[in-house]
PDB file of C-alpha atoms in Angstrom:
ATOM      1  CA  MET A   1       0.049   0.039  -0.219  1.00 46.00           C
ATOM      2  CA  SER A   2       1.502   3.219  -0.998  1.00 44.00           C
ATOM      3  CA  ASN A   3       2.147   6.074   1.680  1.00 43.00           C
ATOM      4  CA  ALA A   4       1.922   8.760  -0.620  1.00 43.00           C
ATOM      5  CA  HIS A   5      -0.498   9.441  -3.506  1.00 47.00           C
ATOM      6  CA  VAL A   6       0.801  12.255  -5.645  1.00 43.00           C
ATOM      7  CA  PRO A   7      -1.274  12.770  -8.697  1.00 46.00           C
ATOM      8  CA  ALA A   8       0.562  11.796 -11.910  1.00 50.00           C
ATOM      9  CA  PRO A   9       0.551  14.204 -14.762  1.00 44.00           C
ATOM     10  CA  THR A  10      -2.485  13.513 -16.924  1.00 68.00           C
ATOM     11  CA  SER A  11      -3.130  13.772 -20.789  1.00 84.00           C
ATOM     12  CA  ARG A  12      -5.994  15.938 -21.843  1.00 86.00           C
ATOM     13  CA  ARG A  13      -7.939  12.594 -22.696  1.00 89.00           C
ATOM     14  CA  GLU A  14      -7.339  11.216 -19.089  1.00 91.00           C
ATOM     15  CA  GLN A  15      -8.754  14.498 -17.837  1.00 92.00           C
ATOM     16  CA  ILE A  16     -11.844  13.697 -19.997  1.00 93.00           C
ATOM     17  CA  LEU A  17     -12.464  10.508 -18.648  1.00 95.00           C
ATOM     18  CA  LYS A  18     -11.839  11.538 -14.995  1.00 94.00           C
ATOM     19  CA  GLU A  19     -14.452  14.107 -15.552  1.00 94.00           C
ATOM     20  CA  ALA A  20     -16.798  12.122 -17.067  1.00 95.00           C
ATOM     21  CA  ALA A  21     -16.748   9.443 -14.489  1.00 96.00           C
ATOM     22  CA  ARG A  22     -17.298  11.984 -11.825  1.00 95.00           C
ATOM     23  CA  LEU A  23     -20.306  13.635 -13.815  1.00 96.00           C
ATOM     24  CA  PHE A  24     -21.754  10.298 -14.512  1.00 96.00           C
ATOM     25  CA  ALA A  25     -21.532   9.047 -10.850  1.00 95.00           C
ATOM     26  CA  GLU A  26     -23.187  11.944  -9.672  1.00 94.00           C
ATOM     27  CA  ARG A  27     -25.952  12.247 -12.339  1.00 94.00           C
ATOM     28  CA  GLY A  28     -26.083   9.318 -14.112  1.00 95.00           C
ATOM     29  CA  PHE A  29     -25.043   8.855 -17.705  1.00 94.00           C
ATOM     30  CA  HIS A  30     -27.989  10.274 -19.391  1.00 93.00           C
ATOM     31  CA  GLY A  31     -28.226  13.290 -17.002  1.00 94.00           C
ATOM     32  CA  VAL A  32     -24.912  14.515 -18.348  1.00 94.00           C
ATOM     33  CA  GLY A  33     -24.355  16.093 -21.713  1.00 91.00           C
ATOM     34  CA  VAL A  34     -21.220  16.249 -23.674  1.00 90.00           C
ATOM     35  CA  ASP A  35     -20.936  20.013 -23.399  1.00 89.00           C
ATOM     36  CA  GLU A  36     -20.800  19.679 -19.628  1.00 91.00           C
ATOM     37  CA  ILE A  37     -17.886  17.325 -19.768  1.00 92.00           C
ATOM     38  CA  GLY A  38     -16.407  19.520 -21.994  1.00 90.00           C
ATOM     39  CA  ALA A  39     -16.713  22.510 -19.723  1.00 90.00           C
ATOM     40  CA  ALA A  40     -15.405  20.534 -17.003  1.00 91.00           C
ATOM     41  CA  VAL A  41     -12.072  20.180 -18.716  1.00 90.00           C
ATOM     42  CA  GLY A  42     -12.184  23.607 -20.482  1.00 90.00           C
ATOM     43  CA  ILE A  43     -12.957  22.760 -23.931  1.00 88.00           C
ATOM     44  CA  SER A  44     -15.761  23.018 -25.948  1.00 79.00           C
ATOM     45  CA  GLY A  45     -18.473  20.267 -26.266  1.00 70.00           C
ATOM     46  CA  PRO A  46     -17.493  19.631 -29.813  1.00 76.00           C
ATOM     47  CA  GLY A  47     -13.760  19.534 -29.162  1.00 81.00           C
ATOM     48  CA  LEU A  48     -14.404  16.488 -27.162  1.00 83.00           C
ATOM     49  CA  TYR A  49     -14.762  14.616 -30.672  1.00 85.00           C
ATOM     50  CA  ARG A  50     -11.176  15.032 -31.304  1.00 88.00           C
ATOM     51  CA  HIS A  51     -10.702  12.258 -28.371  1.00 90.00           C
ATOM     52  CA  PHE A  52     -13.883  10.431 -28.293  1.00 90.00           C
ATOM     53  CA  ALA A  53     -16.612   9.427 -30.723  1.00 90.00           C
ATOM     54  CA  GLY A  54     -19.254  10.267 -27.857  1.00 89.00           C
ATOM     55  CA  LYS A  55     -20.214   9.442 -24.455  1.00 92.00           C
ATOM     56  CA  ASP A  56     -20.902   5.677 -25.486  1.00 94.00           C
ATOM     57  CA  ALA A  57     -16.999   5.777 -26.206  1.00 95.00           C
ATOM     58  CA  MET A  58     -16.066   7.432 -22.768  1.00 96.00           C
ATOM     59  CA  LEU A  59     -18.198   4.807 -20.999  1.00 97.00           C
ATOM     60  CA  ALA A  60     -16.610   1.978 -22.521  1.00 97.00           C
ATOM     61  CA  GLU A  61     -13.081   3.262 -22.091  1.00 96.00           C
ATOM     62  CA  LEU A  62     -14.027   3.738 -18.327  1.00 97.00           C
ATOM     63  CA  LEU A  63     -15.323   0.540 -17.695  1.00 97.00           C
ATOM     64  CA  VAL A  64     -13.235  -1.603 -20.032  1.00 97.00           C
ATOM     65  CA  GLY A  65     -10.083   0.457 -18.873  1.00 96.00           C
ATOM     66  CA  ILE A  66     -10.314  -0.026 -15.209  1.00 97.00           C
ATOM     67  CA  SER A  67     -11.193  -3.707 -15.838  1.00 97.00           C
ATOM     68  CA  GLU A  68      -7.735  -3.987 -17.853  1.00 98.00           C
ATOM     69  CA  ARG A  69      -5.858  -2.028 -15.206  1.00 97.00           C
ATOM     70  CA  LEU A  70      -7.128  -4.025 -12.033  1.00 97.00           C
ATOM     71  CA  LEU A  71      -6.258  -7.323 -13.971  1.00 98.00           C
ATOM     72  CA  GLU A  72      -2.734  -5.989 -15.121  1.00 98.00           C
ATOM     73  CA  GLY A  73      -2.113  -4.869 -11.709  1.00 97.00           C
ATOM     74  CA  GLY A  74      -3.137  -7.995 -10.180  1.00 97.00           C
ATOM     75  CA  ARG A  75      -0.915 -10.184 -12.347  1.00 97.00           C
ATOM     76  CA  MET A  76       2.299  -7.674 -11.832  1.00 96.00           C
ATOM     77  CA  ARG A  77       1.807  -8.125  -8.104  1.00 95.00           C
ATOM     78  CA  ILE A  78       1.552 -11.873  -8.441  1.00 95.00           C
ATOM     79  CA  ALA A  79       4.761 -11.664 -10.865  1.00 93.00           C
ATOM     80  CA  GLU A  80       6.769  -9.797  -8.453  1.00 91.00           C
ATOM     81  CA  GLY A  81       5.815 -12.390  -5.885  1.00 80.00           C
ATOM     82  CA  GLY A  82       6.877 -12.164  -2.079  1.00 76.00           C
ATOM     83  CA  GLU A  83       8.305 -14.290   0.845  1.00 81.00           C
ATOM     84  CA  SER A  84       4.903 -15.994   0.903  1.00 92.00           C
ATOM     85  CA  PRO A  85       1.696 -16.510  -0.600  1.00 94.00           C
ATOM     86  CA  GLU A  86       0.270 -14.195   2.418  1.00 95.00           C
ATOM     87  CA  ALA A  87       2.736 -11.336   1.109  1.00 95.00           C
ATOM     88  CA  VAL A  88       1.120 -11.871  -2.304  1.00 96.00           C
ATOM     89  CA  LEU A  89      -2.517 -11.718  -0.956  1.00 97.00           C
ATOM     90  CA  HIS A  90      -1.582  -8.457   0.967  1.00 96.00           C
ATOM     91  CA  ALA A  91      -0.297  -6.781  -1.860  1.00 96.00           C
ATOM     92  CA  LEU A  92      -3.570  -7.775  -3.940  1.00 97.00           C
ATOM     93  CA  ILE A  93      -5.634  -6.341  -1.181  1.00 98.00           C
ATOM     94  CA  ASP A  94      -3.371  -3.203  -0.937  1.00 97.00           C
ATOM     95  CA  GLY A  95      -3.637  -2.652  -4.673  1.00 97.00           C
ATOM     96  CA  HIS A  96      -7.619  -3.084  -4.600  1.00 98.00           C
ATOM     97  CA  ILE A  97      -7.836  -0.580  -1.612  1.00 97.00           C
ATOM     98  CA  ASP A  98      -6.005   1.873  -3.723  1.00 97.00           C
ATOM     99  CA  PHE A  99      -8.462   1.295  -6.437  1.00 96.00           C
ATOM    100  CA  ALA A 100     -11.634   1.620  -3.990  1.00 96.00           C
ATOM    101  CA  LEU A 101     -10.255   4.882  -2.466  1.00 94.00           C
ATOM    102  CA  ASP A 102      -8.894   6.595  -5.526  1.00 94.00           C
ATOM    103  CA  ASP A 103     -11.644   5.545  -8.159  1.00 94.00           C
ATOM    104  CA  ARG A 104     -14.808   5.666  -6.220  1.00 94.00           C
ATOM    105  CA  PRO A 105     -16.574   7.291  -9.059  1.00 95.00           C
ATOM    106  CA  LEU A 106     -15.680   4.540 -11.429  1.00 96.00           C
ATOM    107  CA  ILE A 107     -17.399   1.851  -8.965  1.00 96.00           C
ATOM    108  CA  THR A 108     -20.471   3.952  -8.937  1.00 96.00           C
ATOM    109  CA  VAL A 109     -20.406   4.298 -12.653  1.00 97.00           C
ATOM    110  CA  HIS A 110     -19.636   0.570 -13.104  1.00 96.00           C
ATOM    111  CA  ASP A 111     -22.809  -0.516 -10.846  1.00 95.00           C
ATOM    112  CA  ARG A 112     -25.221   1.725 -12.658  1.00 95.00           C
ATOM    113  CA  GLU A 113     -23.967   1.937 -16.195  1.00 96.00           C
ATOM    114  CA  LEU A 114     -22.580  -1.425 -17.193  1.00 96.00           C
ATOM    115  CA  ASP A 115     -25.863  -2.687 -19.020  1.00 95.00           C
ATOM    116  CA  ARG A 116     -25.434   0.361 -21.327  1.00 94.00           C
ATOM    117  CA  LEU A 117     -22.160  -0.615 -22.736  1.00 96.00           C
ATOM    118  CA  ARG A 118     -22.562  -2.337 -26.164  1.00 95.00           C
ATOM    119  CA  GLU A 119     -22.498  -6.145 -25.699  1.00 97.00           C
ATOM    120  CA  ALA A 120     -18.919  -6.579 -27.190  1.00 97.00           C
ATOM    121  CA  ASP A 121     -17.852  -4.281 -24.493  1.00 97.00           C
ATOM    122  CA  ARG A 122     -19.886  -5.569 -21.576  1.00 97.00           C
ATOM    123  CA  LYS A 123     -18.489  -8.942 -22.256  1.00 97.00           C
ATOM    124  CA  ARG A 124     -14.989  -7.850 -22.249  1.00 98.00           C
ATOM    125  CA  VAL A 125     -15.537  -6.110 -18.860  1.00 98.00           C
ATOM    126  CA  ARG A 126     -17.060  -9.434 -17.670  1.00 97.00           C
ATOM    127  CA  GLN A 127     -14.261 -11.447 -19.154  1.00 98.00           C
ATOM    128  CA  LEU A 128     -11.599  -9.386 -17.694  1.00 98.00           C
ATOM    129  CA  GLN A 129     -13.329  -9.252 -14.208  1.00 98.00           C
ATOM    130  CA  ARG A 130     -13.470 -13.033 -14.254  1.00 98.00           C
ATOM    131  CA  GLN A 131      -9.610 -13.507 -14.958  1.00 98.00           C
ATOM    132  CA  TYR A 132      -9.252 -10.735 -12.207  1.00 98.00           C
ATOM    133  CA  VAL A 133     -11.416 -13.029  -9.569  1.00 98.00           C
ATOM    134  CA  GLU A 134      -9.398 -16.212 -10.412  1.00 98.00           C
ATOM    135  CA  LEU A 135      -6.143 -14.560  -9.863  1.00 97.00           C
ATOM    136  CA  TRP A 136      -7.419 -13.921  -6.239  1.00 98.00           C
ATOM    137  CA  VAL A 137      -8.897 -17.428  -5.774  1.00 98.00           C
ATOM    138  CA  GLU A 138      -5.501 -19.217  -6.487  1.00 97.00           C
ATOM    139  CA  VAL A 139      -3.635 -16.950  -4.070  1.00 97.00           C
ATOM    140  CA  VAL A 140      -6.488 -17.297  -1.576  1.00 97.00           C
ATOM    141  CA  ARG A 141      -6.223 -21.010  -1.666  1.00 95.00           C
ATOM    142  CA  GLU A 142      -2.809 -21.087  -1.132  1.00 95.00           C
ATOM    143  CA  CYS A 143      -3.009 -19.007   1.833  1.00 95.00           C
ATOM    144  CA  TYR A 144      -6.126 -20.943   3.202  1.00 93.00           C
ATOM    145  CA  PRO A 145      -5.823 -24.709   1.916  1.00 92.00           C
ATOM    146  CA  ALA A 146      -8.774 -25.462   3.820  1.00 89.00           C
ATOM    147  CA  CYS A 147     -10.921 -23.410   1.686  1.00 91.00           C
ATOM    148  CA  THR A 148     -12.700 -25.080  -1.390  1.00 93.00           C
ATOM    149  CA  GLU A 149     -12.396 -23.562  -4.602  1.00 95.00           C
ATOM    150  CA  SER A 150     -16.057 -22.601  -4.549  1.00 94.00           C
ATOM    151  CA  GLU A 151     -15.493 -21.150  -0.960  1.00 94.00           C
ATOM    152  CA  ALA A 152     -12.453 -19.067  -2.202  1.00 95.00           C
ATOM    153  CA  ARG A 153     -14.491 -17.891  -5.251  1.00 96.00           C
ATOM    154  CA  SER A 154     -17.213 -16.609  -2.945  1.00 95.00           C
ATOM    155  CA  ALA A 155     -14.767 -15.388  -0.291  1.00 96.00           C
ATOM    156  CA  VAL A 156     -13.122 -12.937  -3.242  1.00 98.00           C
ATOM    157  CA  HIS A 157     -16.379 -11.719  -4.365  1.00 97.00           C
ATOM    158  CA  ALA A 158     -17.408 -10.811  -0.807  1.00 96.00           C
ATOM    159  CA  VAL A 159     -14.333  -8.805  -0.114  1.00 97.00           C
ATOM    160  CA  PHE A 160     -14.608  -7.226  -3.367  1.00 97.00           C
ATOM    161  CA  GLY A 161     -18.126  -6.240  -2.059  1.00 96.00           C
ATOM    162  CA  LEU A 162     -16.736  -4.900   1.052  1.00 95.00           C
ATOM    163  CA  LEU A 163     -13.872  -2.916  -0.398  1.00 96.00           C
ATOM    164  CA  ASN A 164     -16.129  -1.652  -3.331  1.00 96.00           C
ATOM    165  CA  SER A 165     -18.584  -0.053  -0.813  1.00 93.00           C
ATOM    166  CA  THR A 166     -16.412   2.787  -0.770  1.00 90.00           C
ATOM    167  CA  PRO A 167     -18.574   5.095  -2.620  1.00 89.00           C
ATOM    168  CA  HIS A 168     -21.425   4.573   0.184  1.00 84.00           C
ATOM    169  CA  LEU A 169     -18.908   5.929   2.768  1.00 78.00           C
ATOM    170  CA  SER A 170     -19.165   9.429   4.078  1.00 66.00           C
ATOM    171  CA  PRO A 171     -17.893  12.302   1.964  1.00 64.00           C
ATOM    172  CA  ARG A 172     -14.057  12.121   1.478  1.00 58.00           C
ATOM    173  CA  ALA A 173     -13.625  15.242   3.478  1.00 55.00           C
ATOM    174  CA  SER A 174     -15.093  13.487   6.693  1.00 63.00           C
ATOM    175  CA  LEU A 175     -13.049  10.336   6.085  1.00 68.00           C
ATOM    176  CA  PRO A 176     -10.583   9.233   8.580  1.00 79.00           C
ATOM    177  CA  PRO A 177      -7.107   9.749   7.379  1.00 88.00           C
ATOM    178  CA  ARG A 178      -6.354   7.607   4.311  1.00 90.00           C
ATOM    179  CA  ALA A 179      -3.731   5.580   6.123  1.00 94.00           C
ATOM    180  CA  ALA A 180      -6.330   4.499   8.919  1.00 93.00           C
ATOM    181  CA  THR A 181      -8.988   4.026   6.235  1.00 92.00           C
ATOM    182  CA  GLU A 182      -6.546   1.534   4.162  1.00 95.00           C
ATOM    183  CA  ALA A 183      -5.764   0.052   7.480  1.00 96.00           C
ATOM    184  CA  LEU A 184      -9.384  -0.764   8.458  1.00 94.00           C
ATOM    185  CA  LEU A 185     -10.147  -1.937   5.136  1.00 95.00           C
ATOM    186  CA  LYS A 186      -7.543  -4.259   4.910  1.00 97.00           C
ATOM    187  CA  ARG A 187      -7.943  -5.629   8.321  1.00 96.00           C
ATOM    188  CA  LEU A 188     -11.613  -6.506   7.432  1.00 96.00           C
ATOM    189  CA  ALA A 189     -10.603  -8.037   4.274  1.00 97.00           C
ATOM    190  CA  LEU A 190      -8.059 -10.115   5.752  1.00 96.00           C
ATOM    191  CA  GLY A 191     -10.632 -10.945   8.416  1.00 94.00           C
ATOM    192  CA  ALA A 192     -13.045 -11.911   5.791  1.00 94.00           C
ATOM    193  CA  PHE A 193     -10.735 -14.401   4.247  1.00 95.00           C
ATOM    194  CA  GLY A 194      -9.593 -15.839   7.683  1.00 91.00           C
ATOM    195  CA  ALA A 195     -13.447 -16.310   8.551  1.00 91.00           C
ATOM    196  CA  ALA A 196     -14.152 -18.124   5.360  1.00 87.00           C
ATOM    197  CA  ALA A 197     -11.328 -20.741   6.091  1.00 80.00           C
ATOM    198  CA  ASP A 198     -12.424 -21.109   9.896  1.00 78.00           C
ATOM    199  CA  ARG A 199     -14.990 -23.827   9.941  1.00 61.00           C
ATOM    200  CA  GLU A 200     -14.578 -24.547  13.542  1.00 47.00           C
ATOM    201  CA  ARG A 201     -15.749 -21.123  14.867  1.00 47.00           C
ATOM    202  CA  MET A 202     -18.946 -21.037  12.436  1.00 45.00           C
ATOM    203  CA  PRO A 203     -22.225 -21.409  14.369  1.00 44.00           C
ATOM    204  CA  VAL A 204     -24.000 -24.578  13.657  1.00 42.00           C
ATOM    205  CA  GLU A 205     -27.821 -24.193  13.273  1.00 44.00           C
TER     206      GLU A 205
END
């Protein structure tokens, strides 16, 4: 988990996507016009067409793009390895927490607008997401051999749901300091995986 989050220089295209995500999250895809997105980055609405064919193209690049970045980041962390499977799992969790805190609008846009994508783009997003889940499942099973494959997969989905709940937290200004929020989310994620593997402590009905 990185301690410093200094924004990297962004291209005009990246600026457009960032503002489109923010506006789509706040007001919905159909509630935002091209002119408003242009105004948010200081260019005319028609000027956006030098970068994107339209709002549909922006939405596709946002949702396909973040799915690609998560998968690439997960593969990178696994390739870099660590002293143990547990270290790899910690790295995966840290990376997803960064996403959950830094890209809250994208989480909202995904939840609300995925079905608006063209079928090919929607299938691409789902394919990338399945691959990302399977990366985690393999690592979780190495860390918790008592977990079956189906249990590990369910636990991964549950942890994603937990971490991706960040858009429902308080406004950013009233959140605890970032390091404290990161630490809390990580404890919750690790606790969820540990609970999934600990059958002995599960209440019996």
